[in-house]
Amino acid sequence: MVHLLSVNVGLPRDVEWQGRLVNTAIWKMPVKGPCMVRRLNIDGDGQADRAGHGGEHRAVYVYQTDSYGYWEEQLGRHDFVHGQFGENFTLDGLPDAEVCIGDRYRIGEAIFEVSQPRVTCYRLGIRMGFPEMPALLVSHRRPGFYLRVLKEGKVQAGDEIEQVESAEERMTVADINDLLYKPGHPREHLERALRIPALSPGWRRSFQSLLAQSPKNGSSPGNVGLTGAEFIAPAWDGLRSFKVSSMTSESESVTSLELEPADGKRLPAFLPGQFIVLGFQPRKASLLLRSYSLSGSSNDRSYRVSIKRQDHGVAGAYVKDELGIGETVQASAPRGSFTLAEGATPLVFLSAGIGATPLLAMLHALAIDRSGREIWWLHGARNKREHPFADEVTGLLQLLPNARRLVCYSAPDPADKTGIDYDRRSRLDLAAVQSLRLPLDGDFYLCGPASFMDDLAAGIEKLGVERSRIHTETFGSGRSITPGIAASPGRQPHQPAGPPGAGAVISFARSGMRVAWNPKFDNLLELAEACDVPVRWSCRTGVCHTCETGLISGAVRYRPDPIDAAAAGNFLPCCSQPEGELVIDL
């Protein structure tokens, strides 16, 4: 008979790590006596990052003592205590290779259902003092699993665990884990997994994405189950010459460029919301690389981008002061996964300032199709002088039968007219959003400054919008993404310390950095971090859901192989003598 050896709980706290504060509840401590298990959690327990932990299908995390023994041998350690792996229940049985998704168990007064394997985050590496630990749990097929609470009740250490129902589709926790993270993704296995009603929605969406990508026979390439979007290879590698055919002033600070291919060849279509990397060559400076969203409709003759002149912005100043019609710029092929989803769901577009550009391309596509979808256009600007595309958007909305708008001016000029130029005197914030009866079952697209999107995305989710339906895109250089780390003052990207490298040029397009490769770095992530270029820390662990976003393009384009967690810490490797120039969207 299997027993519950320990019930472990812990509340979020700040832990110092690498000079930063991490908010985490990974430290769990055993509880003496009965403990009440509720639908979403155990009394006395908490989660720091609700995006990755907690909720109905992740109410209770389970780990087993046979895995404790395995890791003690592998790591040469004998200092583990119950709760060491952040688990709520420590058991003396039910290994991942035997327990199936959908199995049901009675423990004490409560009844549970196995819902998914654990998606291990970087905090386990902090708890264990071993950063590679999250990836090792995946590659060694010992992730542990989550339980959904079917019947609330009290449990305590020593309770027997009784299996009350077996899943009809016998796929173990380890099998499900491998199906997502390991290469292959056989179609018949994906179909089996999707027949399991107990499988949590997040894992179900991942397998649906893989199945949609999978060929009818054999295995699917890549891993859209981790990215949420299929990787689409760029139409061309590197940069291609374009002529500036027109320049249009959209507002006091925004200029649109119409770009036509210098060779006269037809252009491939792009997906509304995608961006291109532009290369500018100022007369007295080195090549500038910047990413800009495509702001017009897709056609085979030209691409349109719209560029804001920022204070102290080198590229914007060049466009405003030096670039002229007929001059040549370099451009990459369109790329990016922030694109308009097909379907019939309502659409809500929220933007601030120049953040309207990718959403404007989406609006163009909808207007061309005369879409009957319910569409909301919400935009924030300071006043009419600083409101780009106002007339263009008005014209597009008039072509859409179910379109509505809300334009907010934070500081309108006396001549700006309410109801014509703008609708509300305020910032576009959660209060403005709450004043509308928005369709909470729709897809929400947000683009603007990071603070604008952080506040609105969190607020919209609290209103009841599913997280998977909130799509965001930050214009300009983003921020490092490591959930739970306390915000710290941002640092401008810079050349790495020490003697410069002599290898191929690495261009960080969003950050405007061009760095010669130096073999003292083990991989591109280390180089980016040395330059203070914003990156995703979790890419190192081998289990993040963002490792195949197609960030890298150029004359030499490297894309990570399908996830292999055994190669933990070695994602985005760069050989010591790459050829050409790597362009990275960071």
mmCIF file with all atom_site columns, C-alpha atoms in Angstrom, residues 14-23 122 126 482 484-489 491 532 537:
data_model
loop_
_atom_site.group_PDB
_atom_site.id
_atom_site.type_symbol
_atom_site.label_atom_id
_atom_site.label_alt_id
_atom_site.label_comp_id
_atom_site.label_asym_id
_atom_site.label_entity_id
_atom_site.label_seq_id
_atom_site.pdbx_PDB_ins_code
_atom_site.Cartn_x
_atom_site.Cartn_y
_atom_site.Cartn_z
_atom_site.occupancy
_atom_site.B_iso_or_equiv
_atom_site.pdbx_formal_charge
_atom_site.auth_seq_id
_atom_site.auth_comp_id
_atom_site.auth_asym_id
_atom_site.auth_atom_id
_atom_site.pdbx_PDB_model_num
ATOM 1  C CA . ASP A 1 14  ? 11.857 36.918 -1.371  1.00 0.00 ? 14  ASP A CA 1
ATOM 2  C CA . VAL A 1 15  ? 15.139 35.061 -1.819  1.00 0.00 ? 15  VAL A CA 1
ATOM 3  C CA . GLU A 1 16  ? 18.394 36.694 -2.868  1.00 0.00 ? 16  GLU A CA 1
ATOM 4  C CA . TRP A 1 17  ? 19.838 35.095 -5.991  1.00 0.00 ? 17  TRP A CA 1
ATOM 5  C CA . GLN A 1 18  ? 22.683 36.385 -8.160  1.00 0.00 ? 18  GLN A CA 1
ATOM 6  C CA . GLY A 1 19  ? 22.344 39.855 -6.714  1.00 0.00 ? 19  GLY A CA 1
ATOM 7  C CA . ARG A 1 20  ? 18.576 39.986 -7.327  1.00 0.00 ? 20  ARG A CA 1
ATOM 8  C CA . LEU A 1 21  ? 15.449 39.230 -5.323  1.00 0.00 ? 21  LEU A CA 1
ATOM 9  C CA . VAL A 1 22  ? 13.300 36.317 -6.450  1.00 0.00 ? 22  VAL A CA 1
ATOM 10 C CA . ASN A 1 23  ? 9.785  35.900 -5.107  1.00 0.00 ? 23  ASN A CA 1
ATOM 11 C CA . TYR A 1 122 ? 14.130 27.924 -12.770 1.00 0.00 ? 122 TYR A CA 1
ATOM 12 C CA . ILE A 1 126 ? 17.686 27.975 -6.907  1.00 0.00 ? 126 ILE A CA 1
ATOM 13 C CA . THR A 1 482 ? 12.332 35.931 -15.613 1.00 0.00 ? 482 THR A CA 1
ATOM 14 C CA . GLY A 1 484 ? 9.357  36.285 -9.976  1.00 0.00 ? 484 GLY A CA 1
ATOM 15 C CA . ILE A 1 485 ? 12.480 38.434 -10.092 1.00 0.00 ? 485 ILE A CA 1
ATOM 16 C CA . ALA A 1 486 ? 11.983 41.845 -8.538  1.00 0.00 ? 486 ALA A CA 1
ATOM 17 C CA . ALA A 1 487 ? 12.226 44.729 -10.964 1.00 0.00 ? 487 ALA A CA 1
ATOM 18 C CA . SER A 1 488 ? 15.566 46.490 -11.046 1.00 0.00 ? 488 SER A CA 1
ATOM 19 C CA . PRO A 1 489 ? 16.759 49.662 -12.767 1.00 0.00 ? 489 PRO A CA 1
ATOM 20 C CA . ARG A 1 491 ? 20.681 49.195 -18.004 1.00 0.00 ? 491 ARG A CA 1
ATOM 21 C CA . ASP A 1 532 ? 22.810 43.561 -20.851 1.00 0.00 ? 532 ASP A CA 1
ATOM 22 C CA . TRP A 1 537 ? 16.638 33.250 -18.441 1.00 0.00 ? 537 TRP A CA 1
#
